[in-house]
Short mmCIF file of C-alpha atoms in Angstrom, two decimals:
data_model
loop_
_atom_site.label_atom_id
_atom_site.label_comp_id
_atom_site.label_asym_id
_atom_site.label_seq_id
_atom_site.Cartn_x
_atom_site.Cartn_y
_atom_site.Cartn_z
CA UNK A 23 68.42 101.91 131.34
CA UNK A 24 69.39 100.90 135.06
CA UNK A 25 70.88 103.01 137.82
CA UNK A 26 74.09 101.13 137.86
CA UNK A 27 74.22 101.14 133.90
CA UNK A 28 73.52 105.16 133.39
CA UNK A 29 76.54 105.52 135.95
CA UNK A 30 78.64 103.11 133.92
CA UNK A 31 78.14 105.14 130.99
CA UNK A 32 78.74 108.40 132.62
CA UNK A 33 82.14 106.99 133.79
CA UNK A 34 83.35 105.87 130.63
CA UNK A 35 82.13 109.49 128.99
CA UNK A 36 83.87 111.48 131.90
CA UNK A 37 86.88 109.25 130.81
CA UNK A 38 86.21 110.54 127.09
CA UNK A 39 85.82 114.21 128.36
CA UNK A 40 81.96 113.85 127.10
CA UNK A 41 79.82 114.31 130.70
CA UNK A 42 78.23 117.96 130.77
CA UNK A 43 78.04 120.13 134.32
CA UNK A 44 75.03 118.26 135.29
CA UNK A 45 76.04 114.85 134.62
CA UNK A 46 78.90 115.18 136.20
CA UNK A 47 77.73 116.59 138.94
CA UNK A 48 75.28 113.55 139.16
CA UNK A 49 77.62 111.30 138.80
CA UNK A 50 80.45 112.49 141.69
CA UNK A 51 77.01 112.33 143.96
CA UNK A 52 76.76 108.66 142.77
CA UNK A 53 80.27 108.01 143.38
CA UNK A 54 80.07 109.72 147.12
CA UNK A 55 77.39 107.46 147.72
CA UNK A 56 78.60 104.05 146.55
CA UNK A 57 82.34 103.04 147.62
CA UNK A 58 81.99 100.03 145.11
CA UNK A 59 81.29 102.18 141.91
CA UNK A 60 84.02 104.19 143.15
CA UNK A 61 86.47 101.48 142.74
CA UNK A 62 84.91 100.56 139.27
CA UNK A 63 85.36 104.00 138.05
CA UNK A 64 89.22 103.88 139.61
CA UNK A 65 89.46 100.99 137.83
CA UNK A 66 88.40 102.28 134.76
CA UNK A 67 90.63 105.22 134.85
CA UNK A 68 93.72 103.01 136.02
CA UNK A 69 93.33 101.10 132.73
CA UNK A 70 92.69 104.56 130.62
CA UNK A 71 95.96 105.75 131.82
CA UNK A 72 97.88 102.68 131.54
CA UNK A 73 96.64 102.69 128.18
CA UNK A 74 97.61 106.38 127.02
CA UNK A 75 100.84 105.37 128.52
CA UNK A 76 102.07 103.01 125.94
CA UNK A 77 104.06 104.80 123.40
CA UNK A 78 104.49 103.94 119.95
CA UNK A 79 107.02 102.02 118.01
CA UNK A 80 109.75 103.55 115.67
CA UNK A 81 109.17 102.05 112.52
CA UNK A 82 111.87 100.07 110.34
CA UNK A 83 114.41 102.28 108.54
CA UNK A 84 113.91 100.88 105.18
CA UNK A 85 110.30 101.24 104.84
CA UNK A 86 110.59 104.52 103.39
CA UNK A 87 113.34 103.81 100.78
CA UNK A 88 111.35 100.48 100.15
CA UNK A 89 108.59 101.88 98.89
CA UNK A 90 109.80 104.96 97.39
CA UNK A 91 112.10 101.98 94.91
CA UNK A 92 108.58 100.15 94.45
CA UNK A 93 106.75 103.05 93.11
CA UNK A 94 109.70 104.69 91.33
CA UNK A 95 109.15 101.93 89.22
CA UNK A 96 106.02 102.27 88.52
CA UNK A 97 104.55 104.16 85.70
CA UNK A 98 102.85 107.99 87.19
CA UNK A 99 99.73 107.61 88.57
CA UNK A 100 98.50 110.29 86.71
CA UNK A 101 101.03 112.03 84.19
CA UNK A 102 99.38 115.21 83.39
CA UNK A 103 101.00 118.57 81.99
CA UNK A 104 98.59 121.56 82.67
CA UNK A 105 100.37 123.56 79.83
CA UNK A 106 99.73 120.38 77.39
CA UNK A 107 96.17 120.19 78.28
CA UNK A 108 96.09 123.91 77.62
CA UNK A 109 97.61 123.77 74.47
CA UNK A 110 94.87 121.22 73.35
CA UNK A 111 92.11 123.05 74.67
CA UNK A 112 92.92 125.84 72.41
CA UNK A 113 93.42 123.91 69.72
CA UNK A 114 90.03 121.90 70.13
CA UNK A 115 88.66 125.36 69.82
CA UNK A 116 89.73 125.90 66.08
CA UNK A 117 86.91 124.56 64.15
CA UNK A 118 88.92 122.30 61.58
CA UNK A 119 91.20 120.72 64.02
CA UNK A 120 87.51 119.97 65.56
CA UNK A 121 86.55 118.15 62.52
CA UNK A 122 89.71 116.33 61.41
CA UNK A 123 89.77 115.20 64.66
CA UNK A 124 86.18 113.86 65.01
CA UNK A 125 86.82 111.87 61.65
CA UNK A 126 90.01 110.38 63.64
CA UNK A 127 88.10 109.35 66.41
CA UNK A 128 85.60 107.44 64.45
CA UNK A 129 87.86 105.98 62.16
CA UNK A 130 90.09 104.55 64.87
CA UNK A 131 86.73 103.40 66.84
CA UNK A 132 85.49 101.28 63.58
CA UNK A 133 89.37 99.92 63.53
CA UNK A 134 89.32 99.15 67.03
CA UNK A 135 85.97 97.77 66.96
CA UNK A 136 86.83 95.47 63.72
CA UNK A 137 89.75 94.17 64.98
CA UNK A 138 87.82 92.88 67.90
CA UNK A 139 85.00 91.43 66.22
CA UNK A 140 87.06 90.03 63.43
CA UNK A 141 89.81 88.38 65.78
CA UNK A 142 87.67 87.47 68.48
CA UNK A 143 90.82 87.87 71.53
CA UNK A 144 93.23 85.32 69.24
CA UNK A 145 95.37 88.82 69.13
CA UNK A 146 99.07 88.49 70.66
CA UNK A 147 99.75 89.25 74.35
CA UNK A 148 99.39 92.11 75.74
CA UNK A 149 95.70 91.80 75.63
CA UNK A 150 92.97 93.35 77.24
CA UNK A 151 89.30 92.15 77.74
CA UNK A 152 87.26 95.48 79.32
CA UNK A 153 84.00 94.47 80.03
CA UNK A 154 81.57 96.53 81.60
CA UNK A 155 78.34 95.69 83.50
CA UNK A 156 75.80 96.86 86.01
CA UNK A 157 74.81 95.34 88.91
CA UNK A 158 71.13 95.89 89.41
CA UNK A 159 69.81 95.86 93.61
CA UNK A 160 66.98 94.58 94.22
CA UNK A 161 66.17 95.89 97.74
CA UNK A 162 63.71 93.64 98.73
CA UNK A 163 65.61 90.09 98.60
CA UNK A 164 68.82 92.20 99.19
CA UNK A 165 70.69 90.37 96.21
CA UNK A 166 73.26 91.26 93.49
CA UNK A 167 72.70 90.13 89.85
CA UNK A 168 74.97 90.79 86.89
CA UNK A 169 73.44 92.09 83.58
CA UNK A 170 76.37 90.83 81.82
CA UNK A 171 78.67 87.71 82.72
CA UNK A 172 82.30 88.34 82.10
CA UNK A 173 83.67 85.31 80.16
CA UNK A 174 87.21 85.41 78.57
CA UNK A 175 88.90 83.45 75.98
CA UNK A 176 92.55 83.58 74.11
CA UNK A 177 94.64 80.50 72.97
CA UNK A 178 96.13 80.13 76.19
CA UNK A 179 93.13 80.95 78.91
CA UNK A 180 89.89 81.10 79.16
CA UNK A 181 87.58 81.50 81.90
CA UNK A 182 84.52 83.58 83.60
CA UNK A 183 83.65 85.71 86.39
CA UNK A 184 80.46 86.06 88.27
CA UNK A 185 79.54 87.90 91.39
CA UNK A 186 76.74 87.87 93.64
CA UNK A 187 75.61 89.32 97.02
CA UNK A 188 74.75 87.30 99.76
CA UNK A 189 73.85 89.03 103.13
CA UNK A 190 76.79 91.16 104.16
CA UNK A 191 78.90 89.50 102.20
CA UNK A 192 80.14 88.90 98.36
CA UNK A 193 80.67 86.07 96.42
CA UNK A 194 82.82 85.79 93.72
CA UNK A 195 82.99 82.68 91.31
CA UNK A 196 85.48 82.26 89.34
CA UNK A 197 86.36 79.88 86.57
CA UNK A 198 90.04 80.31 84.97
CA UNK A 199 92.04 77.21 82.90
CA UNK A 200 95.47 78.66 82.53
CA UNK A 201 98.47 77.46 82.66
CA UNK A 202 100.04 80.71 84.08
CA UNK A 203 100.33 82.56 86.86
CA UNK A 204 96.84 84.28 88.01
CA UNK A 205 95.66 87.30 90.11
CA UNK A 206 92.30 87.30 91.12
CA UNK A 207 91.26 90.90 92.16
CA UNK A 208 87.95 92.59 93.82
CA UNK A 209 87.88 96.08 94.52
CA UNK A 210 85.44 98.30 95.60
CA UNK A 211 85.05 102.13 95.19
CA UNK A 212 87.40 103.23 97.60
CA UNK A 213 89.37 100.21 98.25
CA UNK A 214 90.01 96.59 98.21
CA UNK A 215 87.78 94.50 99.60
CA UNK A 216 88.42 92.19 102.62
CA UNK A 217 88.65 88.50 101.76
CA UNK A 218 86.61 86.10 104.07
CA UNK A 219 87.63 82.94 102.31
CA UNK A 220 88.30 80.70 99.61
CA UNK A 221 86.86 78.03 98.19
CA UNK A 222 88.97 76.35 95.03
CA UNK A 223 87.93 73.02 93.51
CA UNK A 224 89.39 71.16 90.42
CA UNK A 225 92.86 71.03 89.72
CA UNK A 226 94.98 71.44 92.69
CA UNK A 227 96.23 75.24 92.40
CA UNK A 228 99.80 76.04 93.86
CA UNK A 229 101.26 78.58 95.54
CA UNK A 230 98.94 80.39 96.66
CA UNK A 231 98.85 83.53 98.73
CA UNK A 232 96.03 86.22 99.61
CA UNK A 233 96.28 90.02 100.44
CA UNK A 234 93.20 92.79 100.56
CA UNK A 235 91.55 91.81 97.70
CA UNK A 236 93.86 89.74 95.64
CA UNK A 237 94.74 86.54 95.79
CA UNK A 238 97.76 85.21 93.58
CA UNK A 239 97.77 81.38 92.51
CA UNK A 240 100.17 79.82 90.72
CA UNK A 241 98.54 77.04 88.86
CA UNK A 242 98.38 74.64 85.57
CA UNK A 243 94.96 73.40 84.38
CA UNK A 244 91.53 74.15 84.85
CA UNK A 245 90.18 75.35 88.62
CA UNK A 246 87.18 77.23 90.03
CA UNK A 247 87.53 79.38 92.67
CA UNK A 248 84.50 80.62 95.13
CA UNK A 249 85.55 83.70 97.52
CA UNK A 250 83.73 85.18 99.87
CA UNK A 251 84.35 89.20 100.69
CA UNK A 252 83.26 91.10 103.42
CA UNK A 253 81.28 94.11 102.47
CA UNK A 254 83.02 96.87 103.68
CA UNK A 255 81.42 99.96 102.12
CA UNK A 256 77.97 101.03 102.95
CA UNK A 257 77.19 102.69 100.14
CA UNK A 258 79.11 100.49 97.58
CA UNK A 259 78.14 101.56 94.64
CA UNK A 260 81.05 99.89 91.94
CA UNK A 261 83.25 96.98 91.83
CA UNK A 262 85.70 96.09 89.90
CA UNK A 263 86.35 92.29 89.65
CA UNK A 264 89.86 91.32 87.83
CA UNK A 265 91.78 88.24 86.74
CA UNK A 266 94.97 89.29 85.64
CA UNK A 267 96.84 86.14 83.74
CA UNK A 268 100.38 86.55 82.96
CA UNK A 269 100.96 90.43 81.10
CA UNK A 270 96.91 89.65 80.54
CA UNK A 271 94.21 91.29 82.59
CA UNK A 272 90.10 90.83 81.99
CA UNK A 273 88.49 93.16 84.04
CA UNK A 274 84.43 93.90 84.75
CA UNK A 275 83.70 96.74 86.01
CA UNK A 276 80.22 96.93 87.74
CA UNK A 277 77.95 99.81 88.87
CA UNK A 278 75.49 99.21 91.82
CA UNK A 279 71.60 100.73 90.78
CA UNK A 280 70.79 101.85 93.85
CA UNK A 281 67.13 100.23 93.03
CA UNK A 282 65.56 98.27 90.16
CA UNK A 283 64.48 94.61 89.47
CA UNK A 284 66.92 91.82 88.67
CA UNK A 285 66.67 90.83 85.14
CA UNK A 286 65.24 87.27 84.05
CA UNK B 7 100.56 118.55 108.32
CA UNK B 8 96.98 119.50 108.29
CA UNK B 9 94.51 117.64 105.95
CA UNK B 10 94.17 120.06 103.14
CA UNK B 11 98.30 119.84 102.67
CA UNK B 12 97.81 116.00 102.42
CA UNK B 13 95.30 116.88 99.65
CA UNK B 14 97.65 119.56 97.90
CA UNK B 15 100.49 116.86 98.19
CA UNK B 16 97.98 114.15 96.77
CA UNK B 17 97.40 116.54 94.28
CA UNK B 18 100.94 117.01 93.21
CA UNK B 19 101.68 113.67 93.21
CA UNK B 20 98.80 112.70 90.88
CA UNK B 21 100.50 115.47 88.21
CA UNK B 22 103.51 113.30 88.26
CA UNK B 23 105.80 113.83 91.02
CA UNK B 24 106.25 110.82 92.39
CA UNK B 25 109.10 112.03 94.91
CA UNK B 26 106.26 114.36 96.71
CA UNK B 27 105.06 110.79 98.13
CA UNK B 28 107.82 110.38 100.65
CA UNK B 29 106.12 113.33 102.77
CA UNK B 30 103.07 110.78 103.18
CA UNK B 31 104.93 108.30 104.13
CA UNK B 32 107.60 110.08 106.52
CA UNK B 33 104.09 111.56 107.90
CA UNK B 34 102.25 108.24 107.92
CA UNK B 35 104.45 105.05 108.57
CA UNK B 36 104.84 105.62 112.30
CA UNK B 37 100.97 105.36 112.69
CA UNK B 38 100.53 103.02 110.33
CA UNK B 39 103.41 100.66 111.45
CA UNK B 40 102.16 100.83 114.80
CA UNK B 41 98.48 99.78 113.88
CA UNK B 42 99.59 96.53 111.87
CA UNK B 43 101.77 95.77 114.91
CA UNK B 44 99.89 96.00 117.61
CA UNK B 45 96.58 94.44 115.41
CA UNK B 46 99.25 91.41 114.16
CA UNK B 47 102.08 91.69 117.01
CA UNK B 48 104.17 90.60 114.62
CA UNK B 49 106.82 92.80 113.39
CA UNK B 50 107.58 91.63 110.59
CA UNK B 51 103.93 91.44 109.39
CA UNK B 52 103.89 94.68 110.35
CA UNK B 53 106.46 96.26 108.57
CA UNK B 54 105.53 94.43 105.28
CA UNK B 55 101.73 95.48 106.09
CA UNK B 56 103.20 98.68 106.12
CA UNK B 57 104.99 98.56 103.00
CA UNK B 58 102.32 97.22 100.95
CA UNK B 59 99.45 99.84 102.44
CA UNK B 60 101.58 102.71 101.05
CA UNK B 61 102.12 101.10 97.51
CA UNK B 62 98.66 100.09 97.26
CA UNK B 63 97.57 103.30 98.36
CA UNK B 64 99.58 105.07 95.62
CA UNK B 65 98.53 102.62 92.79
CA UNK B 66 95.09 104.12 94.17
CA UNK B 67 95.68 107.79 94.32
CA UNK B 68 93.11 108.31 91.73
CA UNK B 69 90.30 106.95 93.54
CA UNK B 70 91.22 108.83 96.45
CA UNK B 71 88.18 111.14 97.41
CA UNK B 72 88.87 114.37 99.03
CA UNK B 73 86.12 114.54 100.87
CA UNK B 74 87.27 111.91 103.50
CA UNK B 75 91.01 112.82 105.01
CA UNK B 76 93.51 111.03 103.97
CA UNK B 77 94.71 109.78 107.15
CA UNK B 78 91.52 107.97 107.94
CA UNK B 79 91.56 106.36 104.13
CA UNK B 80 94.95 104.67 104.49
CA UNK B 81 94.47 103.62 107.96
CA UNK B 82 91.45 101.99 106.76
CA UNK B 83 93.72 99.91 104.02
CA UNK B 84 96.19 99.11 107.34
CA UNK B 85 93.66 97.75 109.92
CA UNK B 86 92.10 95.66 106.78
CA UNK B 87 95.45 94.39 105.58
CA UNK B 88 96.01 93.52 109.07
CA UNK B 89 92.77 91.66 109.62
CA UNK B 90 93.81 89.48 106.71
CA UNK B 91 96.63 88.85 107.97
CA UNK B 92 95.50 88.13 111.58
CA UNK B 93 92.81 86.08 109.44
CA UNK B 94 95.06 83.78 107.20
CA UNK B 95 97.22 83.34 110.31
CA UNK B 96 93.93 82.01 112.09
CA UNK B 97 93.51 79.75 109.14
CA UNK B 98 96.62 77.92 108.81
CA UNK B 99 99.00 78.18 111.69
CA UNK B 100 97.20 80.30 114.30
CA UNK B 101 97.80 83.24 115.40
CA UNK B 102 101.39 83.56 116.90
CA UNK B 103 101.63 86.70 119.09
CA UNK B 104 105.27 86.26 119.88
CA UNK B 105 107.49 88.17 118.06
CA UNK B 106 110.21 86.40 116.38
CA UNK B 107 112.72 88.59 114.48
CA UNK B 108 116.05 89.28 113.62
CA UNK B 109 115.86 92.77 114.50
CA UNK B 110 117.38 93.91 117.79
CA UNK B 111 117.49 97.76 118.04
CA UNK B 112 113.47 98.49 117.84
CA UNK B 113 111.56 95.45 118.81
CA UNK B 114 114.18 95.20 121.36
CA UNK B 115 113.25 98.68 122.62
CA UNK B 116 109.16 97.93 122.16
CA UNK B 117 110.01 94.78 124.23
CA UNK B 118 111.99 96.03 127.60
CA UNK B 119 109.45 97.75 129.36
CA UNK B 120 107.84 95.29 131.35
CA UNK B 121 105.04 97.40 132.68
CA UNK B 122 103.90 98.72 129.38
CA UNK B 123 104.35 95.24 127.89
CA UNK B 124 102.09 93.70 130.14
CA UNK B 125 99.45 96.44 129.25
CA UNK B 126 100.09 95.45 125.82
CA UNK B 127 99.49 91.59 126.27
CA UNK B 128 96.48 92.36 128.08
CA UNK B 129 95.31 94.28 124.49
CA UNK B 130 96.30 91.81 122.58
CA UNK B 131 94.06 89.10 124.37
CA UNK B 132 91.28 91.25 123.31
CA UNK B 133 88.57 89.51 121.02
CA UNK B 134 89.56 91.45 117.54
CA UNK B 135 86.95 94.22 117.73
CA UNK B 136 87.64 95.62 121.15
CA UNK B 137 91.59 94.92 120.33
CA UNK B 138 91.27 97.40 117.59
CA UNK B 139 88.93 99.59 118.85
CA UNK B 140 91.65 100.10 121.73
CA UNK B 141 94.36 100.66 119.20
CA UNK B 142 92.86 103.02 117.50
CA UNK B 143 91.40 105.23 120.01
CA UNK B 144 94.37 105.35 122.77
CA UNK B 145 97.63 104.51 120.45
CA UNK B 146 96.49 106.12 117.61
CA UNK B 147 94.59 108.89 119.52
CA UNK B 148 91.90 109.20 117.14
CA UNK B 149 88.24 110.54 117.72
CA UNK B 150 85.08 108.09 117.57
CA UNK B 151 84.15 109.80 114.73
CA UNK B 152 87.51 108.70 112.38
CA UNK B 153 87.52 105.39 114.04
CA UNK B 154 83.58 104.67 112.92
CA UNK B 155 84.81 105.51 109.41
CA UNK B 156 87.67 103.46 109.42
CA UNK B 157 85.82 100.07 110.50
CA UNK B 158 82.72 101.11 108.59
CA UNK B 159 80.34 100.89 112.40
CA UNK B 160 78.54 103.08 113.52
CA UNK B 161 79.75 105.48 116.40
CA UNK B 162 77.89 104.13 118.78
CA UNK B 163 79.32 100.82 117.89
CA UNK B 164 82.43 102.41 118.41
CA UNK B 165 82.15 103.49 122.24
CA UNK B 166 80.03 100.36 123.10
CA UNK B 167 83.08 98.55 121.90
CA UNK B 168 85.53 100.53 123.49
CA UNK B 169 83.62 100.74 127.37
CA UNK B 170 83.86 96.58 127.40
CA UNK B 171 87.31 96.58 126.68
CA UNK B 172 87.81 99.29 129.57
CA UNK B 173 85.88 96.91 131.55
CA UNK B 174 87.77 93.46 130.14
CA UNK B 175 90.58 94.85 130.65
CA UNK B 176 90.15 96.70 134.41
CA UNK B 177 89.14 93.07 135.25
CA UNK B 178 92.48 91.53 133.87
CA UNK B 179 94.45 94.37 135.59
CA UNK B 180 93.13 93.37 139.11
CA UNK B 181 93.53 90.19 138.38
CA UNK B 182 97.35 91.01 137.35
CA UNK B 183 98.14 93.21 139.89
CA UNK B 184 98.73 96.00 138.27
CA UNK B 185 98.53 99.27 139.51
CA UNK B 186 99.16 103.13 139.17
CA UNK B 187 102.58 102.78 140.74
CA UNK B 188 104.05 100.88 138.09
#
């Protein structure tokens, strides 16, 4: 590091409040000695208190009562009664409830998992496709590959979803014919993730507009779609990639290995 | 407010009291208004940035992990719903850094100081990073540290980012004239 650079950085850390006793001793010497990093560093404070002048904005009224009506609508995030979950827990302990129980379970798994199989998604709306997949990452060529593709199909829509990594970034590719109104969602652990661009081919979609992570077409006919997301968490480790069509919503949920070769 | 109340209120609200959200955003949507502005200068992005971080950020109260703070975990949703916006803007119409709104009382206010507003210009011709490095640190007032988290850089990326805009911006002060006495 230069002279003139090690001073630089010892002005903007006294500006921070970061210089120890001896730095900043060293650096008033500099600044006795050389009238021209003396105006740099007056400079440099000028704009740090110009800065830390500028006050903040009072926000609109009616954000508050905006929101509050937007979630008030909403189904709890999390209804929970501690006393009910009490009241199960000793129940659960009594060993016949245990039993009839277990039988319930399993007879309402082979139902559920019969009227899948048997119907193959030809059920009425509301339905729900819940896929679930794991992303294996290969370290060495740094790229995403999906154990399972998420495909879809009902009368009215079909489609599929894949995802990828490339560099920093990841691609989605999507493949929806609908002739309803679509949300296309990534999310990541913690959050949505930032959308870099899109890339839509086929029929002409309409209408439509993008947010963190979502983008909402309006559209009749068959399209594909190709979105790029920045990669915004280091240590990513699950994303959840959603097309929700009309009151329908197919969602694949994938799990990052943190190591371990991509499949064939 | 400290952090563990936001995480007893968080808790609360995730047993089904939805009302116990309107402490979050009494305590949040000054901060969080005044990122999306100053990253979009628009203030009617702003406000519906604003809007949409806090729903969002309740539809995602469940994936909320304690062990970041709160405060740092919803300004992270703001400065990325702003990007986008800032983004799409740069896309289709460019981005418009003059306010136009119906509003009078506020914007009116945030516009009538002629000093500070030509402080704030001088931000917002920034490249992106250093603009919201800026924000953060001196209108937000929050440490490296928070800030690092927040953009997902490094710390060091952080302060490199923030000494060059000291340094664009001492430059575009001399070159504007303006001084301690204003």
């Amino acid at each position: 590091m230069s002279s003139d650079s090690k001073y630089m950085e010892f002005m903007q850390r006294r500006i921070d409040g970061e210089l120890n006793e001896t730095e900043s001793a060293e650096l008033d010497r500099y600044l006795q000695s050389n009238p021209a990093a003396q105006k740099t560093f007056k400079s440099l404070l000028l704009v740090s208190d110009k800065l830390a002048q500028v006050g903040q904005v009072e926000p609109p009224e009616d954000i508050r009562p905006k929101v509050l009506a937007t979630i008030q609508a909403k189904t709890p995030v999390h209804p929970r009664s501690e006393s009910y979950i009490t009241a199960l827990q000793m129940l659960w302990r009594r060993g016949g409830v245990r039993h009839a129980a277990s039988f319930a379970c399993g007879a309402l798994l082979g139902l559920i998992l019969f009227t899948l199989y048997s119907h193959d998604f030809t059920a009425s709306p509301p339905d729900k496709s819940l896929l679930t997949g794991t992303i294996l990452f290969n370290q060495d060529s740094a790229e995403f590959s999906l154990v399972n593709q998420a495909e879809f199909s009902l009368a009215t829509t079909e489609g599929e979803m894949r995802i990828k990594r490339s560099g920093n970034m990841i691609l989605a590719e999507i493949a929806v014919q609908s002739s309803h109104a679509s949300d296309l969602i990534l999310k990541s652990d913690s959050n949505y993730i930032t959308i870099l661009g899109l890339k839509q081919s086929g029929h002409p979609a309409t209408g439509i507009t993008m947010a963190s992570g979502r983008i909402h077409i309006t559209q009749q006919g068959q399209s594909n779609y190709s979105i790029a997301y920045r990669e915004i968490e280091p240590g990513l480790s699950k994303i959840d990639l959603a097309i929700y069509v009309d009151s329908l919503v197919f969602t694949k949920s994938m799990s990052i290995a943190n190591s371990g070769n991509v499949p064939d | 407010m400290s952090d563990a109340e936001d995480r007893k209120l968080i808790r609360t609200c995730l047993k089904g009291d939805k009302a116990i959200y309107e402490r979050l955003i009494e305590k949040y949507q000054k901060p969080l208004f005044n990122v999306a502005l100053r990253i979009t200068g628009d203030y009617e992005d702003a406000r519906d940035i604003t809007q949409t971080v806090f729903v969002n950020a309740y539809d995602r109260l469940r994936s909320y992990s304690p062990k970041f703070k709160f405060f740092s975990w919803i300004y992270r949703m703001a400065v990325n719903e702003s990007l986008n916006v800032v983004n799409r803007k740069k896309l289709t119409v460019g981005m418009d850094r003059e306010c136009v709104s119906g509003e009078s009382t506020p914007e009116d206010d945030f516009r009538s100081n002629q000093s500070r507003q030509r402080v704030e210009d001088a931000v917002g011709a920034l490249p992106l990073d250093y603009r919201v490095a800026v924000i953060l640190r001196y209108w937000i007032d929050l440490p490296y540290r928070d800030i690092a988290y927040i953009l997902d850089i490094q710390e060091k990326t952080v302060k490199s980012r923030l000494y060059t805009a000291r340094r664009m911006l001492a430059e575009v002060f001399v070159k504007q004239g303006i001084t301690t006495n204003e």
